[in-house]
Amino acid sequence: MTELVSLTKQGDVAVITVNNPPVNALSPGVPEGIGAAIQAIRKDDSVRGAVLIGGGRTFIAGADIKEFAKITSGQRERGIELLPLLDEIEGCPKPVVAAIHGTAFGGGLEVAMACHYRVAAPSAQVGQPEVKLGIIPGAGGTQRLPRLAGVQKAVEMCAEGSPVRAEEALRCGIVDRIIEGDLLAGAILFLRDALDRGERPPRTRDKNEKLGDPETNAPVFAAAREAARKKFRGMMAPLAAIDAVEAATGLPFEEGCRREAELFRQCLFSEQSKALIHLFFGEREVAKIPDIPKDTPVLEVRKAAVVGAGTMGAGIAMVYCNAGIPVVLKEADAAALERGLAAIRKNYASSVKRGRFTGEFVAQRLELIRPTLGYDGFSEVDIVVEAVFEGMELKKQVFAELDRVCKPAAILSSNTSSLDIDAIASATSRPERVIGHHFFAPPNVMRLLEIVRGKASAGEVVASSLALARRLGKVGVVVGNCRGFVGNRMYAQYQREAQFLVEEGASVTEVDAALYNFGMAMGPLATGDLSGLDVGWRIRKEFKHLEPEGVRRPLVADRLCEMGRFGQKTGAGWYRYDESRRPVPDPEVERIIEETARAAGIERRALDAGEIVERTIFALVNEGAHILQERIALRAVDIDVFYVNGYGSPAYRGGPMWYADTVGLGKVCDRVRDFERRHGAHWTPAPLLLRLAEAGKTFADFDAQIRAARE
Ligand code: 3H9
């Protein structure tokens, strides 16, 4: 065999083991190795059947995703052709059992479904997650899965990409038995039972009983399409996956596979797939910090504390509880503490109602919260998250107290979204243990954690923060210390342009609709209303003395705040809100905008959606380029991962920096220059953007250089 696939024998049973760490992907050599093993088994009269198993921590986790870029860039001539291998396995006259542990994902599940039987460890998971990469199963997954699991389940798994656990896989017919204890021994026993029964190795392709009929299938496909259009707005792969499963119900197996292959290719060569694959690797790359070695020791977090039980503090406490970490929740007065606890209980109750958590799970989580008005229990915690009101003096006071009450090794983190982390750290005797942990609202939902590295933050504290982020189910992105860090610093430019656009003549709904249609989860003005316009107002007032003179500033948001229109929480902001918090366009706001623009001498005109998108998204990109140049973000992909996970940027566009690459930095730069001529110095192109555009390069090239330097 190859080094990647070994063939051994246990009596009359052959064992094919895939050894391609870390996840046994089907990299070049693996399919060939499995194919050669099957041929050897066919010829070997002493072998009656085989078990296919993964070495190390998992079964095959899918095709090698790195190969896709080689195919689409032309670097690799042929696609990944797994179908002949799967025919080979399925056509083998001796039964082959797939023994699954870890994850049988994508091509891994497709290989398993071509085997005659599947057994699984209780902790195993199976899935067709291809849509998350903007593609669909491309090796018969959409044809074999409905034959095993039925149409409804197959549509769900292929269109949504979520895995199912072994128990459910057994229930719906994807696996035949769950093996407690030694998986290989159990798989061999299972195989011997099958051999003793003397049955012909069953081929999944022949199992047509679960394929249903057009009448019962039609509403299943219609409902799946409707759900996919809502849940995966703008994405093509989920709809293509549904088409492919539908083909399984209407076409003979081989023709269905051909249809699947066509759809797979269309998806693979789309910009969406390239963007999503960029994010897949990006999410893993953000945890690699050039000056922090992989083996840096990390602090084990057994207990945590949160200071402040407001919206953010309460949400952060829930994040810790959900990860099973006991948390002390401190507030200054009893009423505020009770409000925070009530918010947590209400939030959990609605999760139970929606079926996300069981009542038992929630009861256990609530047990983990220990409310307090003082600092009792703080001496035992490994980490504190400060989430008090956003003001430097208060934060310094809290950190000085934490320094006094917490053990020396404890990490002291701040949830500040914009304040100087070094200034906060200066209030302690241990600035090396201080770091920013900026969560995004609502903390128990949003995946992003902005990890702000102060000038003194120790490598161990950064590494521990990244490990903790993963444990909390977050994606941690490490950024440097500057005003607003990466998130709010870039977002401020985006918001600024959105507001300038309304002053210049676009309506509130036009601005929001243009960006919603671009794929943002919400328009910028509706987002402002959701997070509260008063937050930015307060920050603008705090930093007013730092604003350079003579620079144009948005005017309307301050006027809305002066009128008490803080957004959803006051029932009015950029929109008015009805009792169900639905936004209603408000003529009063349009009147205020017109009045303000007239008073400021701003000429108003019609603006189209294209210009709205360019003005807002290129503002993000230009600021992103400044941030990269200043090394506040390590790589462009860090910014992309950041914006997709924290700011509702559409994943299928790959994040703002990747999107700029797809537009072409030359074109982006020309538009930025044009905006500079028309709107002033805040549009001056970032030197890095200019440099890359002039050299015909991309942000991806910039990242490649950083990667090369690291390696
Ligand atoms: C497919 O199969 C298409 C088919 O229909 C056939 C078409 C013809 N390839 O996530 P981790 C790397 S599409 C290459 O940190 P975990 C990953 O980058 C594929 N590399 O570990 C990382 O590298 P590094 C369908 C891969 O334990 C390292 O492995 N399958 C692949 O938290 C560890 O990864 C999927 O979409 C891959 N397939 O989670 C599964 N997978 O250390 C994608 C991982 O250098 N993978 N790597 O940063 C996953 O969901 C998770 O990695 C998994 C393990 C759950 C398996």
Short mmCIF file of N, CA, C and O in Angstrom, two decimals, residues 315-369:
data_model
loop_
_atom_site.label_atom_id
_atom_site.label_comp_id
_atom_site.label_asym_id
_atom_site.label_seq_id
_atom_site.Cartn_x
_atom_site.Cartn_y
_atom_site.Cartn_z
N GLY A 315 -24.59 38.19 29.79
CA GLY A 315 -24.38 37.32 28.62
C GLY A 315 -23.06 36.58 28.73
O GLY A 315 -22.97 35.39 28.40
N ILE A 316 -22.02 37.26 29.20
CA ILE A 316 -20.69 36.62 29.32
C ILE A 316 -20.74 35.52 30.38
O ILE A 316 -20.18 34.44 30.20
N ALA A 317 -21.46 35.79 31.47
CA ALA A 317 -21.60 34.75 32.51
C ALA A 317 -22.24 33.51 31.90
O ALA A 317 -21.83 32.37 32.17
N MET A 318 -23.22 33.70 31.03
CA MET A 318 -23.87 32.56 30.37
C MET A 318 -22.89 31.79 29.48
O MET A 318 -22.94 30.56 29.40
N VAL A 319 -22.02 32.54 28.81
CA VAL A 319 -21.04 31.88 27.93
C VAL A 319 -20.17 30.92 28.76
O VAL A 319 -19.94 29.78 28.36
N TYR A 320 -19.73 31.39 29.92
CA TYR A 320 -18.90 30.54 30.78
C TYR A 320 -19.70 29.33 31.29
O TYR A 320 -19.23 28.21 31.28
N CYS A 321 -20.93 29.61 31.73
CA CYS A 321 -21.78 28.51 32.22
C CYS A 321 -21.99 27.47 31.13
O CYS A 321 -21.94 26.27 31.40
N ASN A 322 -22.26 27.93 29.93
CA ASN A 322 -22.53 26.99 28.85
C ASN A 322 -21.33 26.08 28.58
O ASN A 322 -21.49 24.97 28.09
N ALA A 323 -20.13 26.57 28.92
CA ALA A 323 -18.94 25.74 28.74
C ALA A 323 -18.66 24.93 30.01
O ALA A 323 -17.63 24.27 30.12
N GLY A 324 -19.56 25.02 30.98
CA GLY A 324 -19.42 24.23 32.21
C GLY A 324 -18.44 24.82 33.21
O GLY A 324 -17.98 24.12 34.11
N ILE A 325 -18.12 26.10 33.07
CA ILE A 325 -17.17 26.73 33.99
C ILE A 325 -17.95 27.53 35.05
O ILE A 325 -18.71 28.43 34.70
N PRO A 326 -17.77 27.21 36.35
CA PRO A 326 -18.48 27.97 37.39
C PRO A 326 -18.06 29.43 37.36
O PRO A 326 -16.89 29.74 37.11
N VAL A 327 -19.03 30.32 37.60
CA VAL A 327 -18.73 31.74 37.48
C VAL A 327 -19.35 32.54 38.63
O VAL A 327 -20.51 32.33 38.99
N VAL A 328 -18.51 33.41 39.20
CA VAL A 328 -19.00 34.34 40.22
C VAL A 328 -19.44 35.59 39.48
O VAL A 328 -18.68 36.12 38.68
N LEU A 329 -20.68 36.03 39.73
CA LEU A 329 -21.18 37.22 39.02
C LEU A 329 -21.37 38.34 40.03
O LEU A 329 -22.17 38.23 40.95
N LYS A 330 -20.60 39.43 39.82
CA LYS A 330 -20.63 40.52 40.82
C LYS A 330 -21.29 41.77 40.27
O LYS A 330 -21.05 42.15 39.12
N GLU A 331 -22.10 42.37 41.11
CA GLU A 331 -22.66 43.69 40.78
C GLU A 331 -22.49 44.60 41.99
O GLU A 331 -22.22 44.12 43.10
N ALA A 332 -22.65 45.90 41.76
CA ALA A 332 -22.44 46.83 42.87
C ALA A 332 -23.67 46.90 43.78
O ALA A 332 -23.55 47.06 44.98
N ASP A 333 -24.88 46.81 43.20
CA ASP A 333 -26.05 46.84 44.09
C ASP A 333 -27.02 45.71 43.78
O ASP A 333 -27.03 45.16 42.68
N ALA A 334 -27.81 45.39 44.79
CA ALA A 334 -28.66 44.20 44.74
C ALA A 334 -29.67 44.24 43.60
O ALA A 334 -29.92 43.24 42.93
N ALA A 335 -30.24 45.43 43.32
CA ALA A 335 -31.26 45.52 42.28
C ALA A 335 -30.64 45.20 40.92
O ALA A 335 -31.21 44.46 40.11
N ALA A 336 -29.46 45.75 40.66
CA ALA A 336 -28.79 45.51 39.37
C ALA A 336 -28.43 44.04 39.23
O ALA A 336 -28.56 43.44 38.15
N LEU A 337 -27.99 43.44 40.33
CA LEU A 337 -27.63 42.02 40.30
C LEU A 337 -28.87 41.18 39.97
O LEU A 337 -28.83 40.28 39.13
N GLU A 338 -29.97 41.51 40.62
CA GLU A 338 -31.21 40.76 40.38
C GLU A 338 -31.67 40.93 38.93
O GLU A 338 -32.11 39.98 38.28
N ARG A 339 -31.52 42.16 38.40
CA ARG A 339 -31.89 42.39 36.99
C ARG A 339 -31.07 41.50 36.06
O ARG A 339 -31.57 40.89 35.13
N GLY A 340 -29.77 41.41 36.36
CA GLY A 340 -28.87 40.58 35.54
C GLY A 340 -29.27 39.11 35.60
O GLY A 340 -29.37 38.43 34.57
N LEU A 341 -29.56 38.65 36.82
CA LEU A 341 -29.93 37.23 36.98
C LEU A 341 -31.27 36.95 36.29
O LEU A 341 -31.44 35.91 35.65
N ALA A 342 -32.18 37.91 36.39
CA ALA A 342 -33.50 37.73 35.75
C ALA A 342 -33.30 37.64 34.23
O ALA A 342 -33.95 36.82 33.56
N ALA A 343 -32.40 38.46 33.69
CA ALA A 343 -32.15 38.43 32.24
C ALA A 343 -31.59 37.07 31.83
O ALA A 343 -31.98 36.50 30.81
N ILE A 344 -30.71 36.53 32.67
CA ILE A 344 -30.12 35.22 32.37
C ILE A 344 -31.21 34.15 32.39
O ILE A 344 -31.32 33.33 31.47
N ARG A 345 -32.05 34.20 33.42
CA ARG A 345 -33.11 33.19 33.53
C ARG A 345 -34.07 33.28 32.35
O ARG A 345 -34.44 32.27 31.75
N LYS A 346 -34.39 34.51 31.95
CA LYS A 346 -35.33 34.72 30.84
C LYS A 346 -34.73 34.17 29.54
O LYS A 346 -35.39 33.49 28.76
N ASN A 347 -33.45 34.48 29.36
CA ASN A 347 -32.76 34.03 28.16
C ASN A 347 -32.73 32.51 28.06
O ASN A 347 -33.02 31.92 27.01
N TYR A 348 -32.41 31.87 29.20
CA TYR A 348 -32.37 30.40 29.21
C TYR A 348 -33.76 29.83 28.98
O TYR A 348 -33.93 28.84 28.27
N ALA A 349 -34.77 30.47 29.60
CA ALA A 349 -36.13 29.95 29.44
C ALA A 349 -36.52 29.98 27.97
O ALA A 349 -37.15 29.04 27.47
N SER A 350 -36.13 31.03 27.26
CA SER A 350 -36.52 31.08 25.85
C SER A 350 -35.73 30.04 25.04
O SER A 350 -36.23 29.50 24.06
N SER A 351 -34.50 29.72 25.48
CA SER A 351 -33.74 28.66 24.79
C SER A 351 -34.43 27.31 24.97
O SER A 351 -34.43 26.48 24.07
N VAL A 352 -34.99 27.10 26.17
CA VAL A 352 -35.69 25.83 26.43
C VAL A 352 -36.94 25.78 25.55
O VAL A 352 -37.23 24.77 24.90
N LYS A 353 -37.63 26.92 25.47
CA LYS A 353 -38.86 26.99 24.68
C LYS A 353 -38.57 26.68 23.20
O LYS A 353 -39.34 26.00 22.53
N ARG A 354 -37.43 27.19 22.73
CA ARG A 354 -37.09 26.97 21.31
C ARG A 354 -36.44 25.60 21.08
O ARG A 354 -36.06 25.28 19.97
N GLY A 355 -36.27 24.84 22.17
CA GLY A 355 -35.72 23.49 22.03
C GLY A 355 -34.21 23.45 21.93
O GLY A 355 -33.62 22.42 21.62
N ARG A 356 -33.54 24.58 22.19
CA ARG A 356 -32.08 24.61 22.07
C ARG A 356 -31.42 23.88 23.24
O ARG A 356 -30.44 23.18 23.09
N PHE A 357 -31.96 24.09 24.43
CA PHE A 357 -31.45 23.41 25.63
C PHE A 357 -32.59 22.68 26.32
O PHE A 357 -33.75 23.09 26.22
N THR A 358 -32.24 21.64 27.09
CA THR A 358 -33.27 20.98 27.90
C THR A 358 -33.37 21.73 29.24
O THR A 358 -32.42 22.41 29.65
N GLY A 359 -34.50 21.56 29.90
CA GLY A 359 -34.69 22.18 31.21
C GLY A 359 -33.61 21.73 32.18
O GLY A 359 -33.11 22.50 33.00
N GLU A 360 -33.23 20.47 32.06
CA GLU A 360 -32.23 19.90 32.97
C GLU A 360 -30.86 20.57 32.76
O GLU A 360 -30.18 20.95 33.71
N PHE A 361 -30.51 20.77 31.49
CA PHE A 361 -29.24 21.42 31.17
C PHE A 361 -29.21 22.82 31.77
O PHE A 361 -28.25 23.23 32.43
N VAL A 362 -30.33 23.54 31.58
CA VAL A 362 -30.39 24.91 32.06
C VAL A 362 -30.29 24.95 33.59
O VAL A 362 -29.56 25.77 34.16
N ALA A 363 -30.98 24.02 34.25
CA ALA A 363 -30.93 24.00 35.72
C ALA A 363 -29.49 23.79 36.18
O ALA A 363 -29.02 24.46 37.10
N GLN A 364 -28.79 22.88 35.50
CA GLN A 364 -27.38 22.63 35.87
C GLN A 364 -26.53 23.88 35.65
O GLN A 364 -25.67 24.22 36.44
N ARG A 365 -26.80 24.58 34.52
CA ARG A 365 -25.99 25.78 34.21
C ARG A 365 -26.24 26.86 35.24
O ARG A 365 -25.31 27.50 35.71
N LEU A 366 -27.53 27.04 35.61
CA LEU A 366 -27.84 28.11 36.57
C LEU A 366 -27.16 27.86 37.92
O LEU A 366 -26.77 28.79 38.61
N GLU A 367 -27.00 26.59 38.24
CA GLU A 367 -26.31 26.21 39.48
C GLU A 367 -24.86 26.72 39.49
O GLU A 367 -24.26 26.90 40.54
N LEU A 368 -24.31 26.90 38.30
CA LEU A 368 -22.89 27.29 38.21
C LEU A 368 -22.68 28.77 38.52
O LEU A 368 -21.56 29.22 38.70
N ILE A 369 -23.76 29.56 38.53
CA ILE A 369 -23.62 31.01 38.76
C ILE A 369 -23.73 31.31 40.25
O ILE A 369 -24.70 30.92 40.89
#
